[in-house]
Coordinates of C-alpha atoms in Angstrom, one line a residue:
Chain A
M1 CA 15.9 1.8 -28.7
A2 CA 12.6 0.7 -30.3
D3 CA 11.6 1.5 -33.9
K4 CA 8.3 0.8 -35.7
K5 CA 9.7 -2.5 -37.1
L6 CA 10.6 -3.8 -33.6
T7 CA 7.2 -2.7 -32.2
E8 CA 5.4 -4.5 -35.0
H9 CA 7.4 -7.6 -34.4
L10 CA 6.6 -7.5 -30.6
A11 CA 3.0 -6.8 -31.4
N12 CA 2.9 -9.9 -33.6
L13 CA 4.6 -12.0 -30.9
S14 CA 2.1 -10.6 -28.4
K15 CA -0.9 -11.3 -30.6
L16 CA -1.8 -7.6 -30.5
S17 CA -2.7 -5.2 -33.3
F18 CA -2.3 -1.4 -33.4
T19 CA -3.4 1.3 -35.7
D20 CA -0.6 3.4 -37.2
E21 CA -1.3 6.2 -34.7
E22 CA -1.1 3.7 -31.8
L23 CA 2.0 2.2 -33.2
S24 CA 3.8 5.5 -33.1
R25 CA 2.8 6.1 -29.5
V26 CA 3.7 2.6 -28.4
T27 CA 7.1 2.8 -30.1
D28 CA 7.9 6.0 -28.2
E29 CA 6.8 4.4 -24.9
M30 CA 8.7 1.2 -25.6
T31 CA 11.8 3.3 -26.4
D32 CA 11.6 5.0 -22.9
I33 CA 10.9 1.7 -21.2
I34 CA 13.7 -0.2 -22.9
A35 CA 16.1 2.6 -22.0
L36 CA 15.2 2.0 -18.3
M37 CA 15.6 -1.8 -18.8
D38 CA 19.1 -1.2 -20.3
M39 CA 20.4 -0.7 -16.7
V40 CA 20.6 -4.5 -16.3
Q41 CA 23.4 -4.6 -18.9
E42 CA 25.7 -3.3 -16.2
I43 CA 25.6 -6.4 -14.1
D44 CA 28.5 -8.8 -13.9
R45 CA 27.7 -11.7 -16.2
N46 CA 29.7 -14.2 -14.1
Q47 CA 26.9 -14.0 -11.5
N48 CA 24.6 -17.0 -11.3
T49 CA 21.3 -16.5 -13.1
F50 CA 18.6 -18.5 -11.4
T51 CA 18.0 -18.5 -7.7
L52 CA 14.4 -19.0 -6.8
P53 CA 13.5 -18.1 -3.3
A54 CA 12.0 -20.2 -0.6
V55 CA 10.6 -23.0 -2.8
D56 CA 11.7 -26.6 -2.6
Y57 CA 10.9 -28.1 -6.1
D58 CA 12.5 -31.4 -5.1
S59 CA 9.7 -32.4 -2.8
L60 CA 6.7 -32.3 -5.2
R61 CA 3.6 -34.3 -4.3
T62 CA 2.6 -37.5 -6.0
D63 CA 0.5 -36.8 -9.1
N64 CA -2.8 -38.4 -8.4
A65 CA -5.8 -38.5 -10.8
D66 CA -8.7 -36.7 -9.2
K67 CA -12.2 -35.7 -10.1
S68 CA -12.1 -32.5 -12.1
F69 CA -14.8 -29.9 -13.0
D70 CA -18.0 -30.7 -14.9
T71 CA -17.6 -30.0 -18.6
Q72 CA -20.8 -27.9 -18.8
E73 CA -19.4 -25.7 -16.0
I74 CA -16.1 -25.3 -17.8
I75 CA -17.6 -24.2 -21.1
R76 CA -20.2 -21.9 -19.5
N77 CA -17.9 -18.9 -19.8
A78 CA -17.1 -19.5 -23.5
K79 CA -18.8 -17.2 -26.0
T80 CA -19.3 -19.9 -28.6
K81 CA -19.7 -23.6 -27.9
T82 CA -21.2 -26.6 -29.5
N83 CA -22.4 -29.4 -27.2
N84 CA -19.4 -30.1 -24.9
A85 CA -16.8 -28.2 -27.0
F86 CA -15.4 -24.7 -27.5
T87 CA -15.9 -23.7 -31.2
V88 CA -13.3 -21.8 -33.3
P89 CA -13.3 -20.9 -37.0
K90 CA -12.2 -23.7 -39.4
V91 CA -8.4 -23.8 -39.3
V92 CA -7.5 -26.3 -42.0
Chain B
M1 CA -12.9 -2.0 15.3
A2 CA -10.3 -4.8 15.6
I3 CA -11.2 -8.3 14.6
K4 CA -10.7 -9.6 18.2
E5 CA -13.0 -7.0 19.6
L6 CA -15.7 -7.7 17.0
H7 CA -15.3 -11.5 17.7
K8 CA -15.9 -10.8 21.4
Q9 CA -19.0 -8.8 20.7
L10 CA -20.4 -11.4 18.2
S11 CA -19.6 -14.3 20.7
A12 CA -21.2 -12.4 23.6
K13 CA -24.3 -11.8 21.3
E14 CA -23.9 -8.0 21.8
K15 CA -23.9 -7.8 18.0
G16 CA -25.4 -10.1 15.4
A17 CA -23.4 -11.3 12.3
V18 CA -26.3 -10.3 9.9
E19 CA -26.7 -6.9 11.5
L20 CA -22.9 -6.3 11.2
T21 CA -22.9 -7.3 7.5
K22 CA -25.9 -5.1 6.7
R23 CA -24.2 -2.2 8.3
Y24 CA -21.1 -2.6 6.1
L25 CA -23.3 -3.1 3.0
D26 CA -25.1 0.2 3.9
R27 CA -21.8 1.9 4.2
I28 CA -20.7 0.6 0.9
E29 CA -24.0 1.9 -0.6
K30 CA -23.5 5.3 1.0
Y31 CA -19.7 5.9 0.5
D32 CA -18.4 3.8 -2.3
K33 CA -19.9 5.8 -5.1
G34 CA -17.2 8.4 -4.4
I35 CA -14.4 6.0 -3.7
N36 CA -15.1 3.2 -6.2
S37 CA -13.3 0.6 -4.2
Y38 CA -15.7 -2.3 -5.2
I39 CA -16.3 -3.7 -8.6
T40 CA -18.9 -6.1 -7.5
V41 CA -20.9 -6.0 -4.2
S42 CA -22.3 -9.5 -3.5
A43 CA -25.0 -8.3 -1.0
E44 CA -27.3 -11.4 -1.1
K45 CA -24.4 -13.8 -0.8
A46 CA -22.9 -11.8 2.0
I47 CA -26.2 -11.9 4.0
K48 CA -26.4 -15.7 3.5
D49 CA -22.8 -16.0 4.6
A50 CA -23.7 -13.9 7.7
E51 CA -26.7 -16.1 8.5
L52 CA -24.5 -19.2 8.3
A53 CA -22.0 -17.5 10.5
Q54 CA -24.6 -16.5 13.1
N55 CA -25.8 -20.2 13.3
R56 CA -22.2 -21.2 13.9
I57 CA -21.9 -18.6 16.7
F58 CA -25.2 -19.8 18.2
S59 CA -23.9 -23.4 18.2
G60 CA -20.5 -22.5 19.7
D61 CA -18.6 -23.4 16.5
S62 CA -17.0 -20.1 15.8
G63 CA -13.5 -18.8 15.2
L64 CA -12.0 -15.4 15.2
L65 CA -13.2 -14.7 11.6
T66 CA -16.7 -16.1 11.9
G67 CA -19.1 -13.3 10.9
I68 CA -16.3 -10.9 10.1
P69 CA -17.1 -9.0 6.8
L70 CA -14.2 -8.9 4.4
S71 CA -13.5 -7.8 0.8
I72 CA -11.6 -9.8 -1.8
K73 CA -9.5 -8.4 -4.6
D74 CA -11.0 -9.0 -7.9
N75 CA -8.2 -11.2 -9.2
I76 CA -9.0 -13.9 -6.7
C77 CA -11.5 -16.5 -8.0
T78 CA -14.8 -16.7 -6.3
L79 CA -17.2 -19.5 -7.3
G80 CA -20.4 -18.0 -8.8
T81 CA -19.3 -14.4 -8.3
R82 CA -17.7 -12.7 -11.3
T83 CA -13.9 -12.1 -11.2
T84 CA -12.9 -9.4 -13.6
C85 CA -9.2 -8.5 -12.9
A86 CA -10.6 -5.0 -13.5
S87 CA -10.3 -5.8 -17.2
K88 CA -12.7 -5.7 -20.1
M89 CA -11.2 -9.1 -21.0
L90 CA -12.9 -10.7 -18.0
E91 CA -15.9 -8.4 -17.6
D92 CA -18.3 -11.3 -17.5
F93 CA -16.1 -14.1 -16.3
V94 CA -17.7 -16.2 -13.5
P95 CA -15.2 -18.7 -12.0
V96 CA -16.3 -22.3 -11.5
Y97 CA -14.2 -22.7 -8.3
N98 CA -13.1 -20.8 -5.3
A99 CA -9.4 -19.9 -4.8
T100 CA -7.9 -21.8 -1.9
V101 CA -7.8 -18.6 0.2
V102 CA -11.5 -18.0 -0.4
E103 CA -12.3 -21.6 0.5
K104 CA -10.3 -21.2 3.7
L105 CA -12.1 -18.0 4.6
K106 CA -15.4 -19.6 3.9
N107 CA -14.6 -22.5 6.1
S108 CA -13.7 -20.1 8.9
G109 CA -17.1 -18.4 8.6
A110 CA -15.9 -15.1 7.3
V111 CA -18.4 -13.0 5.2
M112 CA -17.4 -11.9 1.7
L113 CA -18.9 -8.5 1.0
G114 CA -17.7 -8.2 -2.6
K115 CA -14.8 -7.9 -5.0
T116 CA -12.5 -4.9 -4.9
N117 CA -11.2 -2.7 -7.7
M118 CA -7.6 -2.8 -8.8
D119 CA -5.2 -2.0 -11.6
E120 CA -6.0 -4.1 -14.6
F121 CA -4.5 -7.6 -14.1
A122 CA -2.7 -6.1 -11.0
M123 CA -0.3 -4.2 -13.3
G124 CA 0.1 -0.7 -11.8
G125 CA 0.6 1.4 -8.7
S126 CA -2.4 3.7 -8.9
S127 CA -5.5 1.6 -9.4
Q128 CA -6.3 4.0 -12.2
T129 CA -5.9 1.4 -15.0
S130 CA -9.1 -0.4 -14.0
Y131 CA -11.7 -0.9 -16.8
F132 CA -14.3 0.0 -14.2
G133 CA -12.8 3.4 -13.3
G134 CA -10.1 4.4 -10.9
V135 CA -10.1 4.0 -7.1
K136 CA -10.1 7.3 -5.2
N137 CA -8.2 7.8 -1.9
P138 CA -10.5 8.0 1.1
Y139 CA -8.3 10.7 2.6
D140 CA -8.7 12.9 -0.5
L141 CA -10.9 11.9 -3.4
T142 CA -8.8 13.8 -5.8
R143 CA -5.8 11.5 -5.2
V144 CA -4.9 7.9 -6.1
A145 CA -5.4 5.1 -3.6
G146 CA -2.2 3.4 -4.8
G147 CA -2.1 0.0 -6.4
S148 CA -2.6 -2.5 -7.6
S149 CA -4.7 -3.4 -4.5
G150 CA -6.1 0.1 -4.3
G151 CA -9.7 -1.1 -3.8
A152 CA -8.6 -3.4 -1.0
A153 CA -6.7 -0.7 0.9
A154 CA -9.4 2.0 0.3
S155 CA -12.2 -0.3 1.4
V156 CA -10.3 -0.9 4.7
A157 CA -9.5 2.8 5.2
A158 CA -13.1 3.9 4.6
A159 CA -14.5 1.1 6.8
L160 CA -16.3 -0.5 3.9
C161 CA -15.1 -3.9 5.3
V162 CA -13.1 -5.0 8.3
A163 CA -10.1 -6.3 6.4
A164 CA -9.3 -7.2 2.8
L165 CA -7.4 -9.8 0.7
G166 CA -5.1 -8.3 -1.9
S167 CA -2.2 -9.5 -4.0
D168 CA 1.3 -8.3 -4.0
T169 CA 3.7 -8.9 -7.0
G170 CA 5.9 -5.8 -6.6
G171 CA 4.3 -3.9 -3.7
S172 CA 0.7 -4.1 -4.6
V173 CA -0.6 -4.6 -1.0
R174 CA 2.0 -2.5 0.8
Q175 CA 2.0 0.6 -1.3
P176 CA -1.8 1.1 -1.4
A177 CA -1.8 0.3 2.3
A178 CA 0.7 3.1 2.8
F179 CA -1.3 5.5 0.5
C180 CA -4.5 4.8 2.4
G181 CA -3.1 4.8 5.9
V182 CA -3.7 1.1 6.8
T183 CA -1.6 -1.9 7.5
G184 CA -0.6 -4.1 4.6
L185 CA 1.1 -7.6 4.9
K186 CA 2.9 -9.3 2.1
P187 CA 3.7 -12.9 3.2
T188 CA 6.7 -15.0 2.3
Y189 CA 6.5 -16.4 -1.3
G190 CA 4.9 -19.8 -0.7
A191 CA 3.3 -19.0 2.6
V192 CA -0.2 -18.6 1.0
S193 CA -1.5 -20.8 -1.9
R194 CA -1.9 -19.0 -5.2
Y195 CA -4.4 -21.5 -6.5
G196 CA -7.2 -19.3 -7.9
L197 CA -5.2 -16.1 -8.0
I198 CA -5.3 -15.1 -11.6
A199 CA -1.6 -15.2 -12.5
F200 CA 0.4 -12.1 -13.3
A201 CA 4.0 -13.1 -12.5
S202 CA 4.1 -16.5 -11.0
S203 CA 7.5 -16.3 -9.2
L204 CA 6.6 -13.0 -7.6
D205 CA 2.8 -13.1 -6.9
Q206 CA 1.6 -13.5 -3.4
I207 CA -1.8 -13.1 -1.8
G208 CA -1.6 -10.6 1.1
V209 CA -3.8 -8.8 3.6
C210 CA -4.9 -5.2 4.3
G211 CA -6.2 -4.5 7.7
M212 CA -6.4 -1.7 10.3
T213 CA -3.6 -3.3 12.4
A214 CA -0.8 -5.9 12.2
E215 CA -2.7 -8.1 14.6
D216 CA -5.8 -8.2 12.2
C217 CA -3.5 -9.1 9.3
A218 CA -1.9 -11.8 11.4
I219 CA -5.3 -13.3 12.3
I220 CA -6.3 -13.5 8.7
L221 CA -2.9 -14.9 7.6
A222 CA -3.2 -17.7 10.1
V223 CA -6.4 -18.8 8.4
I224 CA -5.3 -18.5 4.7
C225 CA -1.7 -19.8 5.0
G226 CA -0.3 -23.3 4.5
E227 CA 0.6 -25.9 1.9
D228 CA -1.9 -26.7 -0.8
K229 CA -1.9 -29.6 -3.1
N230 CA -3.1 -27.3 -5.9
D231 CA -0.1 -25.0 -5.7
A232 CA 3.3 -26.7 -6.0
T233 CA 5.0 -23.5 -4.7
S234 CA 3.1 -23.4 -1.4
S235 CA 5.0 -24.4 1.6
D236 CA 4.4 -26.4 4.8
K237 CA 6.7 -24.0 6.6
A238 CA 3.8 -21.5 6.8
K239 CA 1.7 -22.5 9.7
G240 CA 1.1 -21.5 13.2
N241 CA 0.1 -18.6 15.3
Y242 CA 1.2 -15.3 13.8
T243 CA 0.3 -13.3 16.8
E244 CA 2.4 -15.4 19.2
L245 CA 5.3 -12.9 19.4
I246 CA 3.1 -9.8 19.9
G247 CA 4.1 -8.2 23.1
M248 CA 7.7 -9.5 23.1
S249 CA 10.5 -7.2 24.3
L250 CA 12.4 -5.6 21.5
K251 CA 15.4 -4.9 23.7
G252 CA 18.6 -5.8 22.0
K253 CA 17.0 -6.5 18.6
K254 CA 18.8 -5.2 15.6
I255 CA 17.1 -3.2 12.8
G256 CA 18.9 -2.8 9.5
I257 CA 18.4 0.5 7.7
P258 CA 19.6 0.2 4.1
K259 CA 20.9 3.7 3.1
E260 CA 20.0 3.2 -0.6
F261 CA 16.3 3.2 0.3
F262 CA 16.6 6.8 1.5
G263 CA 18.3 8.1 -1.7
E264 CA 17.3 10.4 -4.6
G265 CA 13.6 10.3 -5.5
V266 CA 12.4 9.6 -1.9
S267 CA 10.8 12.7 -0.5
D268 CA 12.2 14.4 2.6
E269 CA 8.9 14.0 4.3
V270 CA 9.0 10.3 3.8
K271 CA 12.6 10.0 5.0
T272 CA 11.8 12.0 8.1
A273 CA 8.7 10.0 9.0
V274 CA 10.4 6.7 8.6
M275 CA 13.5 7.7 10.6
N276 CA 11.1 9.0 13.3
G277 CA 9.6 5.5 13.2
A278 CA 13.1 4.1 13.7
E279 CA 13.6 6.3 16.7
V280 CA 10.5 4.7 18.3
Y281 CA 12.3 1.3 18.0
K282 CA 15.5 2.8 19.4
D283 CA 13.5 4.0 22.4
A284 CA 12.1 0.4 22.8
G285 CA 15.7 -0.9 23.1
C286 CA 16.6 -1.8 19.5
E287 CA 19.9 -1.1 17.9
L288 CA 19.7 0.7 14.5
I289 CA 22.4 -0.5 12.1
E290 CA 23.1 1.2 8.7
V291 CA 23.3 -1.5 6.1
S292 CA 23.7 -1.5 2.3
M293 CA 22.0 -3.0 -0.7
P294 CA 24.2 -1.9 -3.6
S295 CA 22.0 -3.7 -6.2
L296 CA 18.9 -1.7 -5.4
K297 CA 19.7 0.7 -8.3
Y298 CA 19.0 -2.3 -10.7
A299 CA 15.9 -3.6 -8.9
V300 CA 13.2 -1.8 -10.8
S301 CA 14.6 -2.9 -14.2
A302 CA 15.1 -6.5 -13.1
Y303 CA 11.6 -6.6 -11.6
Y304 CA 9.9 -5.3 -14.7
L305 CA 11.8 -7.6 -17.0
I306 CA 11.1 -10.7 -14.9
S307 CA 7.5 -9.8 -14.1
S308 CA 6.7 -8.8 -17.7
A309 CA 8.3 -11.9 -19.1
E310 CA 6.1 -14.1 -16.8
A311 CA 3.1 -11.9 -17.6
A312 CA 3.6 -12.3 -21.4
S313 CA 3.4 -16.1 -20.9
N314 CA 0.6 -16.1 -18.3
L315 CA -1.6 -13.8 -20.2
S316 CA -1.3 -15.8 -23.5
R317 CA -4.2 -17.8 -22.2
F318 CA -6.6 -14.9 -22.9
D319 CA -7.5 -15.7 -26.5
G320 CA -11.3 -15.3 -26.3
I321 CA -11.9 -19.0 -27.0
K322 CA -12.5 -20.6 -23.6
Y323 CA -13.6 -17.6 -21.5
G324 CA -13.6 -13.8 -21.5
H325 CA -14.1 -11.1 -24.1
R326 CA -14.4 -12.4 -27.7
A327 CA -14.1 -10.3 -30.8
N328 CA -15.4 -11.2 -34.2
G329 CA -12.9 -12.3 -36.9
E330 CA -12.6 -14.3 -40.0
T331 CA -9.7 -16.5 -38.9
Y332 CA -8.5 -18.0 -35.6
D333 CA -5.5 -15.7 -35.6
D334 CA -7.7 -12.7 -36.4
I335 CA -10.1 -13.5 -33.5
I336 CA -7.2 -13.8 -31.0
K337 CA -5.5 -10.5 -32.1
K338 CA -8.8 -8.6 -32.1
T339 CA -9.9 -10.1 -28.8
R340 CA -6.6 -9.2 -27.1
S341 CA -6.4 -5.7 -28.7
E342 CA -9.9 -4.9 -27.6
G343 CA -9.8 -6.7 -24.2
F344 CA -6.5 -5.5 -22.7
G345 CA -5.8 -1.9 -21.6
D346 CA -2.7 0.1 -22.5
E347 CA -0.6 -0.9 -19.5
V348 CA -1.3 -4.6 -19.9
K349 CA -0.3 -4.4 -23.5
R350 CA 2.9 -2.6 -22.6
R351 CA 3.9 -5.3 -20.1
I352 CA 3.1 -8.1 -22.6
M353 CA 5.2 -6.3 -25.3
L354 CA 8.1 -5.8 -22.8
G355 CA 7.9 -9.4 -21.7
N356 CA 8.1 -10.7 -25.2
Y357 CA 11.0 -8.3 -25.9
A358 CA 12.9 -9.7 -22.9
L359 CA 12.2 -13.3 -24.0
S360 CA 12.7 -12.9 -27.7
S361 CA 15.6 -14.1 -29.7
G362 CA 18.7 -11.9 -29.5
Y363 CA 17.5 -10.1 -26.3
Y364 CA 17.0 -13.1 -23.9
D365 CA 20.5 -13.2 -22.4
A366 CA 21.0 -9.4 -22.3
Y367 CA 17.7 -8.7 -20.6
Y368 CA 16.0 -11.8 -19.0
N369 CA 19.2 -13.6 -17.9
N370 CA 20.7 -10.4 -16.6
A371 CA 17.5 -9.6 -14.7
N372 CA 17.8 -13.0 -13.0
R373 CA 21.5 -12.4 -12.2
I374 CA 20.4 -9.2 -10.4
R375 CA 17.7 -11.3 -8.6
T376 CA 20.4 -13.6 -7.3
K377 CA 22.5 -10.6 -6.2
I378 CA 19.5 -9.1 -4.3
I379 CA 18.8 -12.4 -2.6
E380 CA 22.4 -12.6 -1.5
E381 CA 22.4 -9.0 -0.3
Y382 CA 19.3 -9.6 1.8
A383 CA 20.9 -12.8 3.3
S384 CA 24.0 -10.8 4.2
I385 CA 22.0 -8.1 5.9
F386 CA 20.0 -10.7 7.9
E387 CA 23.2 -12.2 9.2
K388 CA 23.5 -9.1 11.4
C389 CA 19.9 -7.8 11.7
D390 CA 16.6 -9.2 12.9
V391 CA 14.5 -7.0 10.6
I392 CA 15.0 -4.3 8.0
L393 CA 13.2 -0.9 8.0
T394 CA 12.5 1.0 4.7
P395 CA 10.0 3.5 3.3
T396 CA 7.1 1.8 1.6
A397 CA 6.8 4.4 -1.2
P398 CA 8.9 7.4 -2.2
T399 CA 6.0 9.8 -1.7
G400 CA 2.5 10.0 -0.3
A401 CA -0.5 9.6 -2.6
Y402 CA -0.4 12.0 -5.6
K403 CA -3.2 13.7 -7.5
I404 CA -5.1 11.6 -10.0
G405 CA -3.7 12.2 -13.5
Q406 CA -0.4 13.5 -12.2
Q407 CA 1.9 10.6 -13.2
E408 CA -0.1 7.5 -14.3
K409 CA 0.3 8.4 -18.0
D410 CA 4.1 8.2 -17.7
P411 CA 5.1 4.5 -17.5
V412 CA 8.7 5.0 -16.7
R413 CA 7.9 7.4 -13.8
M414 CA 5.3 4.9 -12.5
Y415 CA 7.8 2.0 -12.7
L416 CA 10.5 4.0 -10.8
S417 CA 8.1 4.7 -8.0
D418 CA 8.1 0.9 -7.1
I419 CA 11.7 1.2 -6.0
C420 CA 11.0 0.7 -2.2
T421 CA 8.9 -2.5 -2.6
V422 CA 10.1 -4.7 -5.5
T423 CA 13.1 -6.2 -3.8
V424 CA 11.0 -8.0 -1.3
N425 CA 9.1 -9.8 -4.1
I426 CA 12.3 -10.5 -6.0
A427 CA 13.7 -12.2 -2.8
G428 CA 10.4 -13.8 -1.8
L429 CA 10.5 -12.3 1.7
P430 CA 7.7 -11.2 4.0
A431 CA 7.1 -7.5 4.7
I432 CA 4.5 -5.4 6.4
S433 CA 3.7 -1.7 5.9
T434 CA 2.2 0.5 8.6
P435 CA 1.4 4.3 8.7
C436 CA 4.2 6.3 10.3
G437 CA 3.3 9.9 9.5
Y438 CA 1.4 12.3 7.2
D439 CA 2.8 14.6 4.5
K440 CA 2.1 18.4 4.2
D441 CA -1.2 17.5 2.3
G442 CA -2.4 15.3 5.1
M443 CA -1.8 12.1 3.1
P444 CA -0.5 9.0 5.0
I445 CA 3.2 7.9 4.8
G446 CA 4.0 4.2 5.3
M447 CA 7.1 2.4 6.5
S448 CA 7.9 -1.3 5.8
I449 CA 9.4 -3.9 8.1
V450 CA 11.0 -6.7 6.1
G451 CA 11.8 -10.1 7.7
K452 CA 13.5 -13.4 6.9
A453 CA 11.6 -16.0 4.9
F454 CA 8.7 -17.4 7.0
D455 CA 9.4 -15.0 9.9
E456 CA 6.0 -13.2 9.6
A457 CA 5.4 -13.6 13.4
N458 CA 8.5 -11.5 14.0
I459 CA 7.7 -8.6 11.7
I460 CA 4.1 -8.6 12.9
A461 CA 5.4 -8.2 16.5
F462 CA 7.7 -5.4 15.5
C463 CA 4.9 -3.7 13.6
D464 CA 2.5 -4.1 16.6
V465 CA 5.0 -2.3 18.9
Y466 CA 5.0 0.7 16.6
E467 CA 1.3 0.7 16.0
K468 CA 0.6 1.0 19.7
T469 CA 2.6 4.2 19.9
F470 CA 1.3 5.8 16.7
C471 CA -1.7 8.1 16.6
R472 CA -3.6 7.6 13.3
K473 CA -5.7 10.3 11.7
M474 CA -8.6 8.6 10.0
P475 CA -10.3 9.8 6.8
K476 CA -13.7 11.5 7.3
E477 CA -15.6 8.7 5.5
R478 CA -14.5 6.3 8.3
N479 CA -17.5 7.0 10.6
S480 CA -18.4 4.7 13.4
V481 CA -19.7 1.2 12.5
Q482 CA -20.3 0.2 16.0

């Protein structure tokens, strides 16, 4: 069961913010969703966890340096940029 | 018209590639205001593609897809054409590269008409969570088209393209295909490169195809499949001719019918239509075997925990700094929180919150690890069934398409309606959905044929046998494009 404290904690982890009204709604929704997810508690814990289907991770290709994208192209989608860099507010 | 027939007409110069593309663009202009299957129509680019295709046809350098107008789901990157994921977050995002599948289609001479509408970030089964407005079902504009590839399926059903690329993380190609009365193929995990597919849940995502027939889907799969140096999970096992088994005898083949897929929540109309489909296979000489998947009852919970955990990680890249929506804020953290709160819709936020819940301290073993234990069980149960069966037959969705607004606001109800499709993604298997009936409201019902990993040619051949016996009723928007 979710409460406002848990919802706030999850919102913080998720880098999301909610108004008080939204927080109440989301808490109710998360309560219902977690109740559905609780079904997985019934499984036998002796069962192996990870089995990834159909992928052979033992035969990865050699890592080769290759030409990448043009810097100007890469930053074209950024809302704020200076020369060849993304810009963010001063952190330190 | 089927791809092979269009190819014949283009090759015989009975039809021009530019003329064909213009006809589809005209149809989009005329019919898509009501359906809303496209977010972006790239008319100028499509005509240029068609001109190039026509030159290839004139020079004798054409393949089956040369000049064929297709649509691409809007979570697949297209160089120079915006790719929004149906989200405010990526409303203005223009990729600097083509996804591998788009590059392969381009090399084959296919024409891209535009980018199709979907649930935001492919999270949903109704295509109503799109920032650009919901997709309406061509059979009844008051009903949903399914999702998340609702635009892809609707664009095929209404003849607003010949076929479409979609993506399938938990049923997102097959379920809208079933709702819109078309064929939907979800290939084996690893069969098609995911490079350039904007990631939702990386261990479950797979690019798939919506078409009018299994054969059309097979023709497109043959072009887009294969190993890719840009996707470590792509496989060299996926290659070859996916139409090679079409026409094979089904005499003596064994079809598994898992009883749990016909349980509570699945409508009687769906059960009857799928079992009528099974009878067609029986008449063709197949043996129907009742099989069991006891872990199905846990599948939806396991799927939502795994996919949401992966989504929480994958969507952490959307911070407003490098691309996408950017909110104003005083501090770095302030900008990120405001950007994500403004840029993501409600369902995407719920999935990120659930994913972080499953991954967070104190809950990880109880939720994420248990979900993966269930994943292992489901893989084992499929393997056990395939020891005695060639394919498995199930409903694609518990009901036909429902009225817009009927259940999309209830997340738990929406999640539970994925029960028939999610196990295929959990186990990384191929599956194909094809129409097998219509409900009392005239809405299509789909059945799915599930195969062993990399056995697409087999399920396509099974599907083709059924499609040649089934008489489809088409939506009224699907007027002749000849």
